XYZ file of C-alpha atoms in Angstrom:
522
model
C 0.241 -0.161 0.304
C 1.559 3.534 -1.159
C 1.998 6.425 1.625
C -0.997 8.757 1.068
C 0.364 12.165 0.890
C -1.448 15.032 0.494
C -1.198 19.319 0.907
C -3.138 20.895 3.872
C -4.603 23.863 3.044
C -6.683 25.590 6.030
C -9.901 25.800 5.367
C -10.497 24.520 2.290
C -9.119 20.915 2.125
C -6.387 17.712 2.211
C -5.281 17.233 -0.952
C -8.453 15.758 -3.151
C -10.646 15.985 -0.139
C -12.240 19.205 -0.484
C -14.469 20.710 2.365
C -18.181 21.139 1.146
C -17.623 17.717 -1.019
C -20.491 15.705 -0.792
C -19.997 11.983 0.815
C -21.200 10.236 -2.666
C -18.195 11.743 -4.756
C -16.032 11.246 -1.412
C -16.597 7.597 -1.242
C -17.041 7.170 -4.835
C -13.130 8.687 -5.268
C -11.900 6.478 -2.542
C -13.707 3.129 -3.739
C -11.607 3.451 -6.775
C -8.301 2.839 -5.315
C -8.653 -0.056 -3.218
C -4.643 -0.559 -3.364
C -4.282 3.073 -1.483
C -7.348 2.896 0.300
C -7.795 -0.232 1.309
C -10.715 0.324 4.718
C -13.709 2.294 5.044
C -15.482 2.623 7.965
C -18.810 4.047 7.886
C -19.835 5.311 10.899
C -23.688 6.505 11.239
C -26.807 7.324 13.652
C -29.213 3.830 13.228
C -31.899 5.170 14.907
C -31.834 8.941 12.873
C -29.373 8.216 9.542
C -31.006 11.504 7.914
C -29.906 13.999 10.324
C -27.234 13.057 12.457
C -24.007 13.462 11.203
C -22.076 10.665 9.551
C -18.344 10.113 10.337
C -15.951 7.646 7.179
C -12.477 6.237 8.948
C -9.998 5.581 6.876
C -7.578 3.357 9.577
C -4.984 2.377 6.664
C -4.349 5.935 6.225
C -4.346 7.587 9.660
C -7.718 9.928 8.771
C -11.033 10.499 9.728
C -13.693 12.426 7.874
C -17.331 13.948 9.569
C -20.189 14.824 6.946
C -23.359 16.843 8.133
C -26.356 14.533 8.203
C -28.852 16.467 5.834
C -26.634 17.621 3.235
C -23.861 14.863 3.351
C -21.038 17.147 2.577
C -17.628 17.089 3.789
C -17.678 19.495 7.323
C -14.070 18.533 9.175
C -10.730 16.208 7.983
C -9.063 15.131 11.161
C -5.751 13.063 10.688
C -5.340 11.077 13.942
C -2.261 9.112 12.890
C 0.687 10.420 11.191
C 2.667 7.791 11.094
C 0.141 6.232 8.149
C 0.538 9.734 5.864
C 2.610 12.475 5.322
C 1.037 15.602 5.241
C 2.511 18.897 3.760
C 1.578 22.306 4.222
C 3.566 25.095 1.667
C 5.774 21.565 0.696
C 7.168 21.223 4.279
C 6.476 18.486 6.202
C 4.368 19.057 8.977
C 5.597 16.041 11.109
C 8.874 14.432 10.894
C 9.169 11.939 8.374
C 9.653 8.249 8.998
C 13.933 7.027 8.542
C 14.735 7.691 4.646
C 17.138 4.856 4.698
C 14.039 2.342 5.385
C 15.623 1.682 8.929
C 13.891 2.047 12.205
C 16.137 5.029 13.181
C 16.167 7.113 16.063
C 12.866 7.636 18.096
C 13.128 10.895 17.111
C 12.557 9.476 13.369
C 9.537 8.344 13.594
C 6.480 10.326 12.539
C 4.685 10.701 15.847
C 2.981 13.548 15.037
C 3.509 17.493 14.221
C 6.248 19.200 16.643
C 5.106 22.365 18.815
C 7.890 24.297 18.634
C 7.822 23.372 14.336
C 3.969 24.334 14.055
C 4.513 27.651 15.936
C 7.770 29.312 14.826
C 8.559 27.414 11.319
C 4.875 26.469 9.553
C 2.192 28.334 10.811
C 3.744 30.961 13.298
C 2.685 32.801 16.215
C -1.396 32.978 17.128
C -4.134 33.729 19.595
C -4.228 31.606 23.058
C -5.790 28.716 22.170
C -8.127 26.864 24.647
C -7.986 23.614 27.358
C -10.501 20.741 27.461
C -9.987 19.065 30.747
C -9.642 14.592 30.980
C -13.353 13.729 31.167
C -14.536 13.471 35.262
C -15.014 9.920 34.655
C -12.098 8.787 33.920
C -10.770 9.035 37.253
C -7.268 7.860 36.329
C -6.766 10.160 33.122
C -4.734 13.062 33.982
C -3.918 14.030 30.366
C -6.093 16.851 29.208
C -5.587 18.284 25.283
C -4.725 21.925 24.440
C -6.250 22.791 20.756
C -3.636 25.377 18.977
C -6.397 27.067 16.872
C -5.383 28.955 13.129
C -7.811 29.870 10.787
C -9.189 26.711 8.847
C -6.803 24.446 11.077
C -6.452 23.159 14.628
C -3.846 21.261 16.411
C -4.747 18.955 19.654
C -1.509 18.933 22.236
C -2.190 16.477 25.020
C -1.292 18.383 28.360
C -1.802 17.404 31.930
C -3.924 18.884 34.161
C -1.508 20.194 36.756
C 0.643 22.135 33.675
C -2.113 23.676 32.813
C -2.968 27.423 33.847
C -5.060 30.020 31.982
C -2.271 32.906 33.629
C 0.591 30.679 31.510
C 0.937 31.765 27.441
C 0.599 29.014 25.010
C 4.584 28.990 24.623
C 5.405 27.981 28.148
C 2.204 26.160 28.330
C 3.065 24.173 25.244
C 7.073 23.780 25.799
C 7.224 20.506 28.447
C 8.108 17.265 26.669
C 5.219 15.551 27.149
C 3.581 18.745 25.246
C 5.697 18.738 22.254
C 3.851 16.376 19.945
C 0.327 16.860 18.430
C -2.058 14.006 18.402
C -4.417 14.953 15.706
C -4.797 17.922 13.295
C -8.362 19.453 11.983
C -9.448 21.269 8.872
C -12.403 23.413 9.198
C -13.859 26.319 7.415
C -13.697 28.932 9.925
C -11.399 31.683 11.607
C -10.634 29.255 14.881
C -11.987 26.185 16.316
C -13.570 27.706 19.332
C -15.953 29.626 16.763
C -16.424 26.781 13.959
C -17.530 24.034 16.104
C -20.892 26.114 16.772
C -21.851 25.801 13.078
C -19.782 23.222 11.690
C -22.446 20.862 10.465
C -24.977 23.717 9.364
C -22.664 26.481 8.033
C -23.474 27.438 3.994
C -20.127 26.201 3.188
C -18.540 28.487 -0.499
C -19.010 26.099 -3.850
C -16.619 23.428 -3.954
C -15.906 24.976 -7.950
C -14.755 28.033 -6.621
C -12.143 26.078 -3.888
C -8.438 26.738 -5.420
C -7.971 23.211 -5.217
C -10.745 22.404 -7.484
C -9.839 24.551 -10.354
C -6.463 22.483 -10.476
C -8.097 19.718 -11.567
C -9.372 18.903 -15.109
C -12.919 17.208 -13.678
C -15.775 18.460 -15.220
C -18.392 18.308 -12.675
C -21.907 19.799 -13.144
C -23.727 22.339 -11.329
C -25.569 21.045 -7.995
C -29.034 20.916 -7.412
C -29.075 21.577 -3.817
C -33.031 21.366 -3.673
C -36.193 20.101 -5.450
C -39.164 21.671 -5.082
C -42.509 19.440 -6.032
C -45.361 21.430 -6.732
C -47.782 18.812 -7.719
C -49.433 18.759 -11.111
C -45.737 16.776 -12.454
C -44.210 20.023 -12.025
C -40.654 19.974 -10.330
C -38.308 23.080 -9.780
C -34.427 22.202 -9.039
C -32.507 24.330 -7.412
C -29.162 24.892 -8.279
C -26.449 25.473 -5.128
C -24.641 28.230 -4.859
C -26.482 30.556 -7.224
C -29.959 32.024 -7.590
C -30.567 29.663 -10.376
C -33.282 27.426 -10.938
C -35.119 24.740 -13.410
C -38.491 23.770 -14.121
C -39.431 20.085 -15.116
C -42.894 19.342 -16.301
C -43.805 15.790 -16.476
C -45.219 15.537 -20.022
C -43.592 18.250 -21.376
C -40.126 18.369 -20.764
C -38.055 17.122 -23.799
C -34.614 15.494 -23.430
C -32.829 17.930 -24.899
C -34.281 20.007 -22.015
C -33.183 17.781 -19.590
C -29.313 17.621 -21.567
C -29.080 21.618 -22.152
C -30.341 22.537 -18.385
C -28.486 19.355 -16.529
C -25.637 18.237 -18.687
C -25.754 14.432 -20.382
C -26.734 11.652 -18.118
C -24.057 9.724 -16.191
C -25.536 6.694 -17.942
C -28.898 5.630 -20.022
C -30.808 2.578 -18.743
C -33.088 0.514 -20.378
C -35.000 -2.450 -19.359
C -37.819 -4.131 -20.290
C -39.900 -5.957 -17.397
C -42.853 -7.656 -17.715
C -43.232 -9.129 -14.361
C -45.272 -6.817 -13.168
C -48.248 -7.027 -15.383
C -50.323 -9.468 -13.462
C -50.881 -6.108 -10.919
C -51.426 -3.564 -14.215
C -53.825 -5.423 -15.939
C -55.979 -5.784 -12.433
C -55.684 -2.323 -12.119
C -56.942 -1.326 -15.212
C -60.207 -3.260 -14.642
C -60.717 -1.506 -11.390
C -59.939 1.880 -13.263
C -62.245 1.495 -15.779
C -64.919 1.169 -12.917
C -64.535 4.419 -11.355
C -66.257 8.027 -11.132
C -63.205 9.727 -10.327
C -60.997 8.099 -13.461
C -59.051 11.614 -13.417
C -57.336 10.665 -10.286
C -55.890 7.376 -11.189
C -54.711 7.027 -14.540
C -54.357 4.313 -16.865
C -51.794 1.741 -15.994
C -49.535 2.647 -18.519
C -49.148 5.597 -16.350
C -47.885 3.458 -13.730
C -44.913 1.108 -15.485
C -41.713 -0.437 -14.360
C -39.987 2.650 -13.302
C -36.335 0.692 -12.737
C -33.866 3.812 -11.881
C -30.767 1.040 -11.990
C -31.013 1.233 -8.212
C -29.954 -2.569 -8.486
C -26.773 -1.665 -10.796
C -23.614 0.104 -10.069
C -23.970 2.847 -12.735
C -21.366 1.545 -14.504
C -20.661 1.591 -18.428
C -21.986 -2.118 -18.061
C -25.370 -0.844 -17.231
C -25.948 -0.200 -21.494
C -24.868 -3.059 -22.417
C -27.418 -4.810 -20.901
C -29.741 -3.111 -23.105
C -29.649 -5.746 -24.961
C -30.769 -6.320 -28.563
C -33.731 -9.009 -27.532
C -35.000 -6.120 -24.668
C -34.891 -2.919 -26.624
C -36.825 -4.772 -29.543
C -39.476 -5.470 -26.728
C -38.731 -1.389 -25.613
C -40.245 0.206 -29.202
C -41.417 3.089 -27.402
C -37.388 3.976 -27.284
C -37.968 4.903 -23.146
C -35.147 5.046 -20.939
C -34.128 6.358 -17.739
C -31.225 9.023 -17.562
C -29.449 8.198 -14.538
C -27.973 11.812 -12.829
C -25.659 9.646 -9.920
C -23.866 12.678 -9.383
C -27.306 14.629 -8.898
C -28.983 12.632 -7.308
C -32.013 11.624 -9.426
C -33.509 9.762 -12.502
C -35.421 10.461 -15.137
C -37.929 8.325 -17.033
C -37.961 9.377 -20.518
C -40.827 7.989 -22.287
C -43.992 8.648 -24.443
C -46.194 11.279 -23.020
C -48.841 10.113 -20.220
C -51.030 12.004 -18.832
C -49.897 13.623 -15.440
C -51.279 13.474 -12.018
C -54.037 16.136 -11.377
C -52.992 19.249 -9.319
C -53.215 18.991 -5.543
C -56.530 20.689 -4.060
C -54.750 23.301 -1.764
C -52.680 24.923 -4.545
C -56.086 24.799 -7.126
C -57.384 26.776 -4.155
C -54.564 29.010 -3.607
C -54.189 29.350 -7.613
C -58.458 30.291 -8.485
C -57.883 30.948 -11.891
C -53.886 32.622 -11.622
C -51.043 30.876 -14.043
C -49.604 27.767 -12.554
C -45.904 28.209 -11.831
C -43.188 27.075 -13.635
C -45.648 26.099 -16.716
C -45.187 25.747 -20.815
C -47.410 27.810 -22.269
C -45.969 27.012 -25.842
C -47.140 23.214 -26.007
C -46.016 21.857 -28.659
C -45.049 18.414 -30.346
C -46.658 14.916 -31.663
C -47.734 12.304 -29.476
C -44.817 9.304 -29.819
C -42.223 12.181 -28.865
C -40.237 11.392 -26.137
C -40.388 13.710 -23.060
C -40.223 13.561 -19.432
C -42.820 11.040 -17.378
C -41.187 10.318 -14.241
C -38.378 11.605 -11.927
C -37.098 9.572 -8.806
C -35.020 11.443 -6.010
C -32.639 9.755 -4.063
C -31.748 9.997 -0.366
C -28.886 8.191 -0.326
C -29.996 7.302 3.248
C -26.974 5.169 5.073
C -27.524 1.211 5.898
C -30.333 1.216 3.174
C -29.478 -1.251 0.361
C -29.008 1.632 -2.795
C -26.684 3.477 -0.580
C -23.986 5.432 -2.097
C -25.228 4.521 -6.127
C -26.636 8.075 -6.062
C -25.423 11.300 -4.071
C -28.083 12.715 -1.510
C -30.903 14.537 -3.388
C -33.040 16.845 -1.131
C -36.635 18.116 -1.662
C -39.694 19.760 -0.291
C -43.000 19.022 -1.010
C -44.210 22.657 -1.698
C -47.913 22.441 -1.853
C -47.996 21.112 1.613
C -47.038 23.984 3.110
C -49.610 26.408 0.893
C -51.628 26.558 4.659
C -48.646 25.779 6.796
C -46.231 28.041 5.315
C -43.622 27.232 8.706
C -44.286 23.252 8.372
C -41.890 22.136 5.628
C -42.005 18.339 4.524
C -39.180 17.607 2.811
C -36.566 14.527 2.646
C -35.375 14.555 6.549
C -39.170 14.325 7.708
C -40.153 10.889 9.224
C -42.918 9.171 6.758
C -45.573 8.891 9.479
C -45.722 12.861 9.181
C -45.718 13.109 6.088
C -48.324 10.414 5.473
C -50.331 11.953 8.087
C -50.166 15.729 5.962
C -50.850 13.618 2.439
C -54.330 11.971 3.569
C -54.903 14.945 5.082
C -54.394 16.806 1.607
C -56.274 14.678 -0.356
C -58.956 13.111 1.880
C -61.633 14.790 -0.601
C -60.635 12.548 -3.114
C -61.473 9.809 -1.323
C -65.316 8.236 -0.518
C -63.907 7.435 2.835
C -61.065 7.155 5.829
C -61.599 3.132 5.613
C -61.209 3.681 1.287
C -58.317 6.044 1.466
C -56.118 3.850 4.118
C -57.229 0.220 2.021
C -55.874 2.323 -1.244
C -52.421 3.608 0.439
C -51.336 0.288 2.066
C -47.947 -0.497 1.548
C -46.419 -2.962 -0.216
C -43.155 -4.422 0.099
C -40.532 -4.331 -1.679
C -36.926 -6.502 -1.263
C -33.917 -5.035 -3.518
C -32.008 -7.799 -2.425
C -33.062 -10.304 -4.542
C -30.890 -9.572 -7.548
C -32.712 -8.460 -10.882
C -35.995 -8.775 -9.925
C -38.624 -6.339 -10.065
C -38.615 -5.533 -6.404
C -34.999 -3.955 -7.269
C -37.213 -1.123 -9.002
C -40.291 0.678 -7.561
C -43.297 -0.379 -9.683
C -45.927 2.059 -9.328
C -49.496 0.586 -10.003
C -52.593 2.292 -10.273
C -54.685 3.424 -6.932
C -52.718 0.984 -5.145
C -55.747 -0.510 -3.850
C -54.519 -4.125 -5.203
C -51.341 -4.428 -3.040
C -50.298 -6.202 -0.044
C -50.206 -5.583 3.116
C -46.386 -5.357 4.947
C -44.954 -8.691 5.023
C -40.917 -8.814 7.105
C -38.099 -9.291 5.665
C -34.526 -10.722 7.384
C -31.433 -8.727 6.102
C -29.554 -10.479 3.550
C -26.557 -8.909 4.091
C -25.264 -7.967 7.551
C -24.762 -3.959 7.198
C -27.298 -3.021 4.589
C -31.242 -4.022 4.786
C -32.711 -4.956 1.632
C -36.525 -4.745 2.426
C -38.030 -1.599 2.142
C -42.486 -0.789 1.520
C -43.787 1.956 -1.231
C -46.895 3.997 -0.094
C -48.497 5.536 -2.992
C -50.253 8.983 -3.455
C -51.628 10.981 -5.952
C -48.393 12.147 -7.822
C -45.890 10.537 -5.522
C -44.403 7.215 -4.479
C -42.547 6.851 -1.066
C -39.866 4.201 -1.047
C -39.431 3.616 3.027
C -37.174 2.073 5.071
C -37.861 -0.131 8.333
C -36.364 3.072 10.655
C -39.455 5.463 8.990
C -37.567 7.614 6.387
C -37.364 8.105 3.260
C -35.176 6.430 0.698
C -36.290 7.180 -2.661
C -39.741 9.491 -4.019
C -41.082 9.262 -7.368
C -42.944 11.904 -9.253
C -45.396 10.759 -11.593
């Protein structure tokens, strides 16, 4: 294994590890070099994985990375073991490198950590007094505390005995003893000092990764990030671009592949699949839908066809190869998925299908006004290809499809029409989402019992290989779906069983912990 070597840039990053980069981007880069990064340990809150921080340990490289939960952006980089890496600052080693002759040498030749004198006098220069953290009270035998020497964007942890600390002593006097000369770890963050940064480290708005001088040196071409998707109902989505005031609209049934490529760039992959194994449900749905008087709310079965968003695949170039000639012959319509892994969503491109109706609260608020995001100039033929479904992925740690897409945050905008201060979004537990959705659409059901019957969950197992359960199959009305069924984990670290819940225009894929793994807009 080659030694991890990187330049430290205070407030910006460590080598290619740039503050503000997404968890998906970092993991993808690390997993692409297994010889250099042989072990990755991911730690997260099992009960609340979408709001609590996520930690990524690289024990073989002496690094620890911390990400916030909602956005999954890199917030803190820690160097915890200087014997497993070589870190430089302005082309100078911050820790004494190991003996270049390959022998063990004297104890001074071992890279145990940055020396205080080297940091304070040679590399970074003088700074303000730091902060002393005494040893935990529960550790009665431990008398060693930590002194944090902080500079803008970087901080060093030095061990300091409790008996040696005095607020009246200056930093040089405190850290000049032999027991406190070597730092045990280094942290890289965004902020003028660690004392100020730690108060807002998980919520601070970080600058654009593209604006970082570290990124400007790279030849990689990365599209503008989508920071938020607002679901407006009636098949309309508003996509906001990160670090800009710009947004774009996707109008299902109208937005063309050319529009998508113009605004979002080319997809990472294009996936085609012809799977008829859910057809039995579609035919049953068709027979029921013909007998309904309010057929406008629940469209014909073609509107709920297989929407495999490549969640059972890795997203490599092999995904296009899987579309064999036989599959393509069966899929003469040319429908396919545009997979935007680095933006966090997939878009089904197919012949036009009727979109879901405008939500009742939004229709009442508009009262004849122009619908936001609507295109007054509608043109085209019935066989043209347009966007008909959008699948937004939450990238929840511990879920079966984790890290196949980056996290995409969303809000159901029409649920905030009457309650603007109570926003339903990608961090909201599904129990709350379900309650608000039932309240919104209660007028479309004949009775509360009818609503519950139609909104029963359908269990899906993503771990059964290339099964219909490897994708979200959306069945008209959901009145024929089965109840919940418990299934054991197929993998020790990933739960492949989820439950689908459908409402007009939306289908939620819900994990066992109650959080939404993906939501499909149709």
